[in-house]
Structures are given as C-alpha cells and as structure tokens.
Coordinates of N, CA, C and O in Angstrom, one line a residue:
M9 N 6.7 12.8 31.1 CA 5.6 12.1 30.5 C 5.5 12.4 29.0 O 5.6 13.6 28.6
T10 N 5.4 11.4 28.2 CA 5.4 11.6 26.7 C 3.9 11.7 26.3 O 3.0 11.2 26.8
T11 N 3.8 12.5 25.2 CA 2.5 12.7 24.6 C 2.1 11.4 23.8 O 2.9 10.9 23.1
P12 N 0.9 10.9 24.0 CA 0.5 9.7 23.3 C 0.5 9.9 21.8 O 0.1 11.0 21.4
E13 N 0.8 8.9 21.1 CA 0.8 9.0 19.6 C -0.7 9.1 19.1 O -1.5 8.4 19.7
P14 N -0.9 9.9 18.1 CA -2.3 10.0 17.6 C -2.7 8.6 17.1 O -1.9 7.8 16.8
A15 N -4.0 8.4 17.1 CA -4.6 7.1 16.6 C -4.3 6.8 15.2 O -4.5 5.7 14.8
G16 N -3.7 7.7 14.5 CA -3.4 7.4 13.1 C -3.8 8.3 12.0 O -3.6 8.0 10.9
P17 N -4.4 9.4 12.3 CA -4.9 10.3 11.2 C -3.8 10.7 10.3 O -4.0 10.9 9.1
E18 N -2.6 10.9 10.8 CA -1.5 11.3 10.0 C -0.9 10.2 9.2 O -0.4 10.3 8.1
R19 N -0.8 9.0 9.9 CA -0.1 7.9 9.3 C -1.0 7.1 8.3 O -0.6 6.6 7.3
W20 N -2.3 6.9 8.6 CA -3.1 5.9 7.9 C -3.7 6.4 6.6 O -4.0 5.6 5.7
P21 N -4.0 7.7 6.4 CA -4.4 8.1 5.0 C -3.5 7.7 3.9 O -4.0 7.2 2.9
P22 N -2.2 7.9 4.0 CA -1.4 7.4 2.9 C -1.4 5.9 2.8 O -1.4 5.4 1.7
A23 N -1.5 5.2 3.9 CA -1.5 3.7 3.8 C -2.9 3.3 3.2 O -2.9 2.4 2.3
L24 N -4.0 4.0 3.5 CA -5.2 3.7 2.9 C -5.2 3.9 1.4 O -5.7 3.1 0.6
A25 N -4.6 5.0 1.0 CA -4.5 5.3 -0.4 C -3.7 4.3 -1.1 O -4.0 3.9 -2.3
L26 N -2.6 3.8 -0.5 CA -1.7 2.8 -1.2 C -2.5 1.5 -1.3 O -2.2 0.8 -2.3
V27 N -3.4 1.2 -0.4 CA -4.2 0.0 -0.6 C -5.4 0.2 -1.5 O -5.6 -0.5 -2.4
A28 N -6.2 1.3 -1.2 CA -7.4 1.5 -2.0 C -7.2 1.9 -3.4 O -8.0 1.5 -4.3
L29 N -6.1 2.6 -3.7 CA -5.8 3.0 -5.1 C -4.8 2.1 -5.8 O -4.9 1.9 -7.0
H30 N -3.8 1.6 -5.1 CA -2.7 0.9 -5.7 C -2.6 -0.5 -5.3 O -1.7 -1.3 -5.8
A31 N -3.6 -1.0 -4.5 CA -3.7 -2.4 -4.1 C -2.5 -3.0 -3.5 O -2.2 -4.2 -3.7
L32 N -1.8 -2.3 -2.6 CA -0.7 -2.8 -1.9 C -1.3 -3.7 -0.7 O -2.3 -3.4 -0.2
G33 N -0.5 -4.7 -0.3 CA -0.9 -5.5 0.8 C -0.3 -5.1 2.1 O 0.6 -4.2 2.1
G34 N -0.7 -5.6 3.2 CA -0.2 -5.2 4.5 C 1.3 -5.5 4.7 O 2.0 -4.6 5.2
T35 N 1.8 -6.6 4.2 CA 3.2 -6.9 4.3 C 4.0 -5.9 3.5 O 5.0 -5.5 3.9
E36 N 3.5 -5.6 2.3 CA 4.2 -4.7 1.5 C 4.2 -3.3 2.1 O 5.3 -2.6 2.1
L37 N 3.1 -2.9 2.7 CA 3.2 -1.6 3.4 C 4.2 -1.6 4.6 O 5.0 -0.6 4.7
N38 N 4.2 -2.7 5.3 CA 5.2 -2.8 6.4 C 6.6 -2.7 6.0 O 7.5 -2.2 6.7
R39 N 6.9 -3.2 4.8 CA 8.3 -3.3 4.3 C 8.8 -2.2 3.5 O 9.9 -2.1 3.1
L40 N 7.9 -1.2 3.2 CA 8.3 -0.1 2.4 C 9.3 0.7 3.1 O 9.2 1.0 4.3
R41 N 10.4 1.1 2.4 CA 11.5 1.9 2.9 C 11.4 3.3 2.4 O 10.8 3.5 1.3
L42 N 12.0 4.2 3.1 CA 12.0 5.6 2.6 C 12.7 5.6 1.2 O 12.2 6.4 0.3
T43 N 13.7 4.8 1.0 CA 14.4 4.8 -0.3 C 13.5 4.3 -1.5 O 13.8 4.5 -2.6
D44 N 12.4 3.6 -1.1 CA 11.5 3.1 -2.2 C 10.6 4.2 -2.7 O 10.0 4.0 -3.8
L45 N 10.5 5.3 -2.0 CA 9.6 6.4 -2.4 C 10.4 7.4 -3.2 O 11.4 7.9 -2.8
D46 N 9.8 7.8 -4.4 CA 10.4 8.8 -5.2 C 9.3 9.9 -5.5 O 8.6 9.8 -6.4
L47 N 9.3 10.8 -4.5 CA 8.2 11.9 -4.6 C 8.4 12.7 -5.9 O 7.4 12.9 -6.6
P48 N 9.6 13.2 -6.3 CA 9.7 13.9 -7.5 C 9.3 13.2 -8.8 O 8.8 13.7 -9.7
G49 N 9.6 11.9 -8.8 CA 9.3 11.0 -9.9 C 7.9 10.4 -9.8 O 7.5 9.6 -10.7
A50 N 7.2 10.7 -8.8 CA 5.8 10.2 -8.5 C 5.7 8.7 -8.6 O 4.9 8.1 -9.2
G51 N 6.7 8.1 -7.9 CA 6.7 6.6 -8.0 C 7.1 6.0 -6.7 O 7.6 6.6 -5.7
L52 N 6.8 4.7 -6.6 CA 7.1 3.9 -5.4 C 7.5 2.5 -5.9 O 6.9 1.9 -6.8
T53 N 8.6 2.0 -5.4 CA 9.1 0.6 -5.7 C 8.6 -0.3 -4.6 O 9.0 -0.1 -3.4
V54 N 7.9 -1.3 -5.0 CA 7.4 -2.3 -4.0 C 8.2 -3.6 -4.3 O 8.2 -4.0 -5.5
H55 N 8.8 -4.1 -3.3 CA 9.6 -5.3 -3.5 C 8.8 -6.6 -3.2 O 8.2 -6.7 -2.1
R56 N 8.7 -7.4 -4.2 CA 7.9 -8.7 -4.1 C 8.8 -9.8 -4.4 O 9.9 -9.7 -4.9
R57 N 8.3 -11.0 -4.1 CA 9.1 -12.2 -4.4 C 9.4 -12.3 -5.9 O 10.4 -12.8 -6.3
S58 N 8.4 -11.9 -6.7 CA 8.6 -11.9 -8.1 C 9.5 -10.9 -8.7 O 9.8 -10.8 -9.9
G59 N 9.9 -9.9 -7.8 CA 10.8 -8.9 -8.2 C 10.2 -7.5 -7.9 O 9.1 -7.4 -7.4
P60 N 11.0 -6.5 -8.1 CA 10.5 -5.1 -7.8 C 9.3 -4.7 -8.8 O 9.3 -5.1 -9.9
H61 N 8.3 -4.0 -8.2 CA 7.2 -3.5 -9.0 C 7.1 -2.0 -8.8 O 7.1 -1.5 -7.6
R62 N 7.2 -1.3 -9.9 CA 7.1 0.2 -9.8 C 5.6 0.6 -9.9 O 4.9 0.3 -10.8
V63 N 5.2 1.4 -8.9 CA 3.9 2.0 -8.8 C 3.9 3.4 -9.1 O 4.7 4.2 -8.6
R64 N 3.1 3.8 -10.1 CA 3.0 5.3 -10.4 C 2.0 5.9 -9.5 O 0.8 5.4 -9.4
L65 N 2.4 6.9 -8.7 CA 1.5 7.5 -7.7 C 0.7 8.6 -8.3 O 1.2 9.5 -9.0
D66 N -0.5 8.7 -7.9 CA -1.4 9.8 -8.3 C -1.2 11.0 -7.4 O -0.6 10.9 -6.3
P67 N -1.7 12.2 -7.8 CA -1.4 13.4 -7.0 C -1.9 13.3 -5.5 O -1.3 13.8 -4.6
V68 N -3.1 12.7 -5.3 CA -3.6 12.6 -4.0 C -2.7 11.8 -3.1 O -2.4 12.2 -2.0
T69 N -2.3 10.6 -3.5 CA -1.4 9.8 -2.7 C -0.1 10.5 -2.5 O 0.5 10.4 -1.4
L70 N 0.4 11.2 -3.5 CA 1.7 12.0 -3.3 C 1.5 13.0 -2.2 O 2.4 13.2 -1.4
Q71 N 0.4 13.7 -2.2 CA 0.1 14.7 -1.2 C 0.1 14.1 0.2 O 0.6 14.6 1.2
L72 N -0.6 13.0 0.3 CA -0.7 12.3 1.6 C 0.6 11.8 2.1 O 0.9 11.9 3.2
L73 N 1.4 11.2 1.1 CA 2.7 10.8 1.5 C 3.6 11.9 1.9 O 4.4 11.8 2.9
D74 N 3.6 13.0 1.2 CA 4.3 14.2 1.6 C 3.9 14.7 3.0 O 4.8 15.0 3.8
A75 N 2.6 14.8 3.3 CA 2.2 15.2 4.6 C 2.6 14.2 5.7 O 3.0 14.6 6.8
W76 N 2.6 12.9 5.4 CA 3.1 11.9 6.3 C 4.6 12.1 6.6 O 5.0 12.1 7.8
L77 N 5.4 12.3 5.6 CA 6.8 12.5 5.8 C 7.1 13.8 6.6 O 8.0 13.7 7.5
R78 N 6.3 14.8 6.4 CA 6.5 16.0 7.2 C 6.1 15.7 8.7 O 6.8 16.1 9.6
Y79 N 5.0 15.0 8.9 CA 4.6 14.6 10.3 C 5.6 13.7 10.9 O 6.0 13.9 12.0
R80 N 6.1 12.7 10.1 CA 7.1 11.8 10.6 C 8.4 12.6 11.1 O 8.9 12.3 12.2
H81 N 8.8 13.5 10.3 CA 10.0 14.3 10.6 C 9.8 15.2 11.9 O 10.7 15.3 12.7
A82 N 8.6 15.8 11.9 CA 8.3 16.6 13.1 C 8.2 15.8 14.4 O 8.6 16.2 15.4
R83 N 7.6 14.6 14.3 CA 7.3 13.8 15.4 C 8.6 13.1 15.9 O 8.8 13.0 17.1
W84 N 9.4 12.6 14.9 CA 10.6 11.9 15.3 C 11.8 12.4 14.4 O 12.3 11.8 13.5
P85 N 12.3 13.6 14.8 CA 13.3 14.2 13.9 C 14.6 13.5 13.9 O 15.4 13.7 12.9
R86 N 14.9 12.7 14.8 CA 16.2 12.0 14.9 C 16.1 10.5 14.5 O 17.0 9.7 14.8
T87 N 14.9 10.1 14.0 CA 14.7 8.6 13.8 C 15.7 8.2 12.7 O 16.0 8.9 11.7
A88 N 16.2 7.0 12.9 CA 17.1 6.4 11.9 C 16.4 5.2 11.2 O 17.0 4.5 10.4
S89 N 15.1 5.1 11.5 CA 14.3 4.0 10.9 C 14.3 4.1 9.4 O 14.0 5.2 8.9
P90 N 14.7 3.1 8.7 CA 14.6 3.2 7.2 C 13.2 2.9 6.6 O 13.0 3.1 5.4
Y91 N 12.3 2.6 7.5 CA 10.9 2.3 7.0 C 10.1 3.5 6.8 O 10.1 4.5 7.6
L92 N 9.2 3.5 5.8 CA 8.4 4.6 5.5 C 7.3 4.8 6.6 O 7.1 5.9 7.1
L93 N 6.6 3.7 6.9 CA 5.6 3.8 8.0 C 6.3 3.3 9.3 O 6.8 2.2 9.4
V94 N 6.2 4.2 10.3 CA 6.7 3.9 11.6 C 5.7 4.2 12.7 O 4.7 4.9 12.4
S95 N 5.9 3.6 13.8 CA 5.0 3.9 15.0 C 5.9 4.4 16.1 O 7.1 4.5 16.0
Q96 N 5.3 4.8 17.2 CA 6.0 5.2 18.4 C 7.1 4.2 18.8 O 8.2 4.5 19.2
Q97 N 6.7 2.9 18.6 CA 7.6 1.8 19.1 C 8.7 1.6 18.1 O 9.8 1.2 18.4
T98 N 8.5 1.8 16.8 CA 9.5 1.4 15.8 C 10.3 2.6 15.3 O 11.3 2.4 14.6
A99 N 9.9 3.8 15.6 CA 10.6 5.0 15.1 C 12.0 5.0 15.6 O 12.9 5.6 14.9
T100 N 12.3 4.4 16.7 CA 13.6 4.5 17.3 C 14.4 3.2 17.0 O 15.5 3.0 17.6
T101 N 13.9 2.4 16.1 CA 14.6 1.1 15.8 C 14.8 1.0 14.3 O 14.4 1.8 13.6
A102 N 15.4 -0.1 13.9 CA 15.6 -0.3 12.5 C 14.8 -1.5 12.1 O 15.2 -2.2 11.1
V103 N 13.7 -1.8 12.7 CA 12.8 -2.9 12.4 C 11.5 -2.3 11.9 O 11.1 -1.3 12.4
P104 N 10.8 -3.1 11.1 CA 9.5 -2.6 10.6 C 8.4 -2.8 11.7 O 8.7 -3.5 12.7
M105 N 7.3 -2.3 11.5 CA 6.2 -2.5 12.5 C 5.9 -4.0 12.5 O 6.1 -4.7 11.5
A106 N 5.3 -4.4 13.6 CA 4.8 -5.8 13.7 C 3.9 -6.1 12.6 O 3.1 -5.3 12.1
A107 N 3.9 -7.4 12.2 CA 3.0 -7.8 11.0 C 1.6 -7.5 11.2 O 0.9 -7.0 10.2
G108 N 1.0 -7.6 12.4 CA -0.4 -7.3 12.6 C -0.8 -5.9 12.8 O -1.9 -5.5 12.8
T109 N 0.2 -5.0 12.9 CA -0.1 -3.6 13.2 C -0.9 -2.9 12.1 O -1.9 -2.3 12.4
V110 N -0.5 -3.1 10.9 CA -1.2 -2.5 9.8 C -2.7 -3.0 9.8 O -3.6 -2.2 9.7
N111 N -2.9 -4.3 9.8 CA -4.2 -4.8 9.8 C -5.0 -4.4 11.0 O -6.2 -4.0 10.9
T112 N -4.4 -4.3 12.2 CA -5.1 -3.8 13.4 C -5.5 -2.3 13.2 O -6.7 -2.0 13.5
E113 N -4.7 -1.5 12.7 CA -5.0 -0.1 12.5 C -6.1 0.1 11.4 O -7.0 0.9 11.6
F114 N -6.1 -0.7 10.4 CA -7.1 -0.7 9.4 C -8.5 -1.1 10.0 O -9.5 -0.5 9.8
A115 N -8.4 -2.1 10.8 CA -9.6 -2.6 11.5 C -10.2 -1.5 12.4 O -11.4 -1.4 12.5
R116 N -9.4 -0.8 13.1 CA -9.8 0.3 13.9 C -10.6 1.4 13.1 O -11.5 2.1 13.6
L117 N -10.2 1.5 11.8 CA -10.8 2.4 10.9 C -12.1 1.8 10.3 O -12.8 2.4 9.5
G118 N -12.3 0.5 10.6 CA -13.5 -0.1 10.0 C -13.2 -0.7 8.7 O -14.2 -0.9 7.9
V119 N -12.0 -0.9 8.3 CA -11.6 -1.4 7.0 C -10.8 -2.7 7.1 O -9.9 -2.8 7.9
N120 N -11.2 -3.6 6.2 CA -10.4 -4.9 6.1 C -9.5 -4.7 5.0 O -9.9 -4.5 3.8
L121 N -8.2 -4.7 5.3 CA -7.2 -4.4 4.3 C -7.2 -5.3 3.1 O -7.2 -4.9 1.9
S122 N -7.3 -6.6 3.3 CA -7.3 -7.6 2.3 C -8.5 -7.4 1.3 O -8.4 -7.5 0.1
K123 N -9.6 -7.2 1.9 CA -10.8 -7.0 1.1 C -10.8 -5.7 0.3 O -11.2 -5.7 -0.9
L124 N -10.2 -4.7 0.9 CA -10.1 -3.4 0.2 C -9.2 -3.6 -1.0 O -9.4 -3.1 -2.1
R125 N -8.1 -4.3 -0.8 CA -7.1 -4.6 -1.9 C -7.8 -5.4 -3.0 O -7.7 -5.0 -4.2
A126 N -8.5 -6.4 -2.6 CA -9.1 -7.3 -3.6 C -10.2 -6.5 -4.4 O -10.3 -6.6 -5.6
D127 N -11.0 -5.7 -3.7 CA -12.0 -4.9 -4.3 C -11.4 -3.9 -5.3 O -12.0 -3.7 -6.4
R128 N -10.2 -3.4 -5.0 CA -9.6 -2.4 -6.0 C -9.2 -3.1 -7.3 O -9.4 -2.7 -8.4
I129 N -8.6 -4.3 -7.1 CA -8.2 -5.1 -8.3 C -9.4 -5.5 -9.1 O -9.5 -5.4 -10.3
L130 N -10.4 -6.0 -8.4 CA -11.7 -6.4 -9.0 C -12.3 -5.3 -9.8 O -12.8 -5.4 -10.9
D131 N -12.3 -4.1 -9.2 CA -12.9 -2.9 -9.8 C -12.2 -2.6 -11.1 O -12.8 -2.3 -12.2
E132 N -10.9 -2.7 -11.1 CA -10.1 -2.4 -12.3 C -10.4 -3.5 -13.4 O -10.5 -3.2 -14.6
A133 N -10.5 -4.7 -12.9 CA -10.8 -5.8 -13.9 C -12.2 -5.6 -14.5 O -12.3 -5.9 -15.7
R134 N -13.1 -5.1 -13.8 CA -14.5 -4.8 -14.4 C -14.4 -3.7 -15.5 O -15.1 -3.8 -16.4
H135 N -13.5 -2.7 -15.2 CA -13.4 -1.6 -16.2 C -12.5 -2.0 -17.4 O -12.8 -1.5 -18.5
S136 N -11.4 -2.7 -17.2 CA -10.5 -2.9 -18.3 C -10.6 -4.2 -19.0 O -10.4 -4.3 -20.2
A137 N -10.9 -5.3 -18.3 CA -11.0 -6.6 -18.8 C -9.7 -7.0 -19.6 O -9.7 -7.8 -20.5
D138 N -8.6 -6.4 -19.2 CA -7.3 -6.7 -19.8 C -6.3 -7.2 -18.8 O -5.9 -6.5 -17.9
P139 N -6.0 -8.5 -18.9 CA -5.1 -9.1 -17.9 C -3.7 -8.5 -17.9 O -3.1 -8.4 -16.8
V140 N -3.2 -8.1 -19.0 CA -1.9 -7.4 -19.0 C -1.9 -6.1 -18.3 O -1.0 -5.8 -17.5
R141 N -3.0 -5.4 -18.4 CA -3.1 -4.1 -17.6 C -3.1 -4.4 -16.1 O -2.4 -3.7 -15.4
L142 N -3.9 -5.4 -15.7 CA -3.9 -5.7 -14.3 C -2.5 -6.1 -13.8 O -2.1 -5.7 -12.7
M143 N -1.8 -6.9 -14.6 CA -0.4 -7.3 -14.2 C 0.5 -6.1 -14.1 O 1.3 -6.1 -13.2
R144 N 0.4 -5.2 -15.0 CA 1.3 -4.0 -15.0 C 1.0 -3.1 -13.9 O 1.8 -2.6 -13.2
V145 N -0.3 -2.8 -13.7 CA -0.7 -1.8 -12.7 C -0.5 -2.3 -11.3 O 0.0 -1.6 -10.4
F146 N -0.9 -3.6 -11.1 CA -0.8 -4.1 -9.7 C 0.3 -5.1 -9.4 O 0.5 -5.5 -8.3
G147 N 1.1 -5.4 -10.4 CA 2.2 -6.3 -10.2 C 1.8 -7.7 -9.8 O 2.5 -8.3 -9.1
I148 N 0.7 -8.2 -10.4 CA 0.2 -9.5 -10.0 C 0.6 -10.5 -11.1 O 0.9 -10.1 -12.2
S149 N 0.5 -11.7 -10.8 CA 0.8 -12.8 -11.8 C -0.3 -12.9 -12.8 O -1.5 -12.4 -12.6
A150 N 0.0 -13.6 -13.9 CA -1.0 -13.8 -15.0 C -2.2 -14.6 -14.5 O -3.3 -14.3 -14.7
S151 N -1.9 -15.6 -13.7 CA -3.0 -16.5 -13.2 C -3.9 -15.7 -12.2 O -5.1 -15.8 -12.2
T152 N -3.3 -14.8 -11.4 CA -4.1 -14.0 -10.5 C -4.9 -13.0 -11.3 O -6.1 -12.8 -11.0
A153 N -4.3 -12.4 -12.3 CA -5.1 -11.4 -13.1 C -6.3 -12.1 -13.8 O -7.4 -11.6 -13.8
M154 N -6.1 -13.4 -14.3 CA -7.2 -14.1 -14.9 C -8.3 -14.4 -13.9 O -9.5 -14.4 -14.3
K155 N -7.9 -14.8 -12.7 CA -8.9 -15.1 -11.7 C -9.8 -13.8 -11.4 O -11.0 -13.9 -11.3
Y156 N -9.2 -12.6 -11.3 CA -9.9 -11.4 -11.2 C -10.8 -11.1 -12.4 O -12.0 -10.7 -12.2
L157 N -10.3 -11.4 -13.6 CA -11.1 -11.2 -14.8 C -12.3 -12.1 -14.8 O -13.4 -11.7 -15.2
H158 N -12.1 -13.3 -14.5 CA -13.2 -14.3 -14.4 C -14.2 -13.9 -13.4 O -15.4 -14.1 -13.6
A159 N -13.8 -13.4 -12.3 CA -14.7 -12.9 -11.2 C -15.5 -11.7 -11.7 O -16.7 -11.5 -11.4
A160 N -14.8 -10.8 -12.4 CA -15.4 -9.6 -12.9 C -16.3 -9.8 -14.1 O -17.3 -9.0 -14.3
H161 N -16.0 -10.8 -14.9 CA -16.8 -11.0 -16.1 C -17.1 -12.5 -16.2 O -16.6 -13.3 -17.0
P162 N -18.0 -13.0 -15.3 CA -18.3 -14.4 -15.2 C -19.0 -15.0 -16.5 O -18.8 -16.1 -16.9
H163 N -19.6 -14.1 -17.3 CA -20.2 -14.5 -18.5 C -19.2 -14.9 -19.6 O -19.5 -15.6 -20.5
R164 N -18.0 -14.4 -19.4 CA -16.9 -14.7 -20.3 C -16.0 -15.9 -19.8 O -15.1 -16.3 -20.5
A165 N -16.3 -16.4 -18.6 CA -15.4 -17.3 -18.0 C -15.4 -18.7 -18.7 O -16.4 -19.2 -19.1
G166 N -14.2 -19.2 -18.8 CA -13.9 -20.5 -19.3 C -13.2 -21.2 -18.2 O -13.6 -21.1 -17.0
V167 N -12.2 -21.9 -18.5 CA -11.4 -22.6 -17.5 C -10.4 -21.7 -16.9 O -9.7 -20.9 -17.6
I168 N -10.4 -21.6 -15.6 CA -9.5 -20.7 -14.9 C -8.1 -21.4 -14.9 O -8.0 -22.5 -14.4
P169 N -7.1 -20.7 -15.4 CA -5.7 -21.3 -15.4 C -5.2 -21.4 -14.0 O -5.5 -20.6 -13.1
R170 N -4.4 -22.4 -13.8 CA -3.8 -22.6 -12.4 C -2.4 -22.1 -12.4 O -1.7 -22.1 -13.3

C-alpha cells in the first residue's frame, strides 16, 4: 500500500509564490522544467510564445523552490520527469501535469490563479505607472501593459491601444 500524496503543502507554496510575486500563469507553471530554474543565479526562464522571459527570483521564492526540490527528491528519488512541478501521477512519466491540475489545486487552497496573477500585475501598475517596467518584470506585451496601467490609473486613461 502506498502512502497518499500530501494535499500540496510542499508543492504549492512555490507555485503560489511564482504566481503571487512573479505573475506566472497556470500553463507556464505546468511547463516549467528543472533546467529552467537557476537557483545559484536566482533566476527562472519562462518560455512563452513571444520568446523566453527571465524572471529574477526573490529570496523567499528561492527558499520555497529549494524546499520543493528537496521534497521532490526525497519523495521520488528516481524520477526522470523533466518538469519542475510533478504529482504522484506525473513523477514517473515525462509528461507535465494535466492542464487543470494547477487550477484545481489553487482552488482547493481558495485561490483563483488567474485573478491572483492579474492582481499582482495590477498592483505593480499602481505603484510604478511605467509600462516598460511591467513589460520587463512580467514579460507581457506593450498593449497588455497599457491595459493594466489604464485600469490602475483610470484618471490618466485615454484610448486603450489594441
């Protein structure tokens, strides 16, 4: 008889940090590979349609990711999965978790991943009001950055670019 996998306390804090602090999306979390993480360099490469985006990781996220990697290795010492986040079902395969898994796990924690991501970008837009900063920090397009800026500063809003 196998021990059931924990509900996620070891796996989901780094995922929460990657969404809440760095505004990663669910698909991006699912597709992160071990080789995308650079703990010594405090960075993470996120692969997007527009190209790779380098995320500078803060000390808290680094600690959470380090703890996750230790847990992952202790739980599945022989896993060949190239993906950073794995589950009991995917640890023994070379496929990422199912698309809905991340959203389902966030929902169990009472968090809507998409709203959390949007709130993070909106919060930064309120503080910086600089579209170039939003583009660099979050790897978003100019039009998306402007939409967040218009939402954060409606008194400055003009025509929203398409």
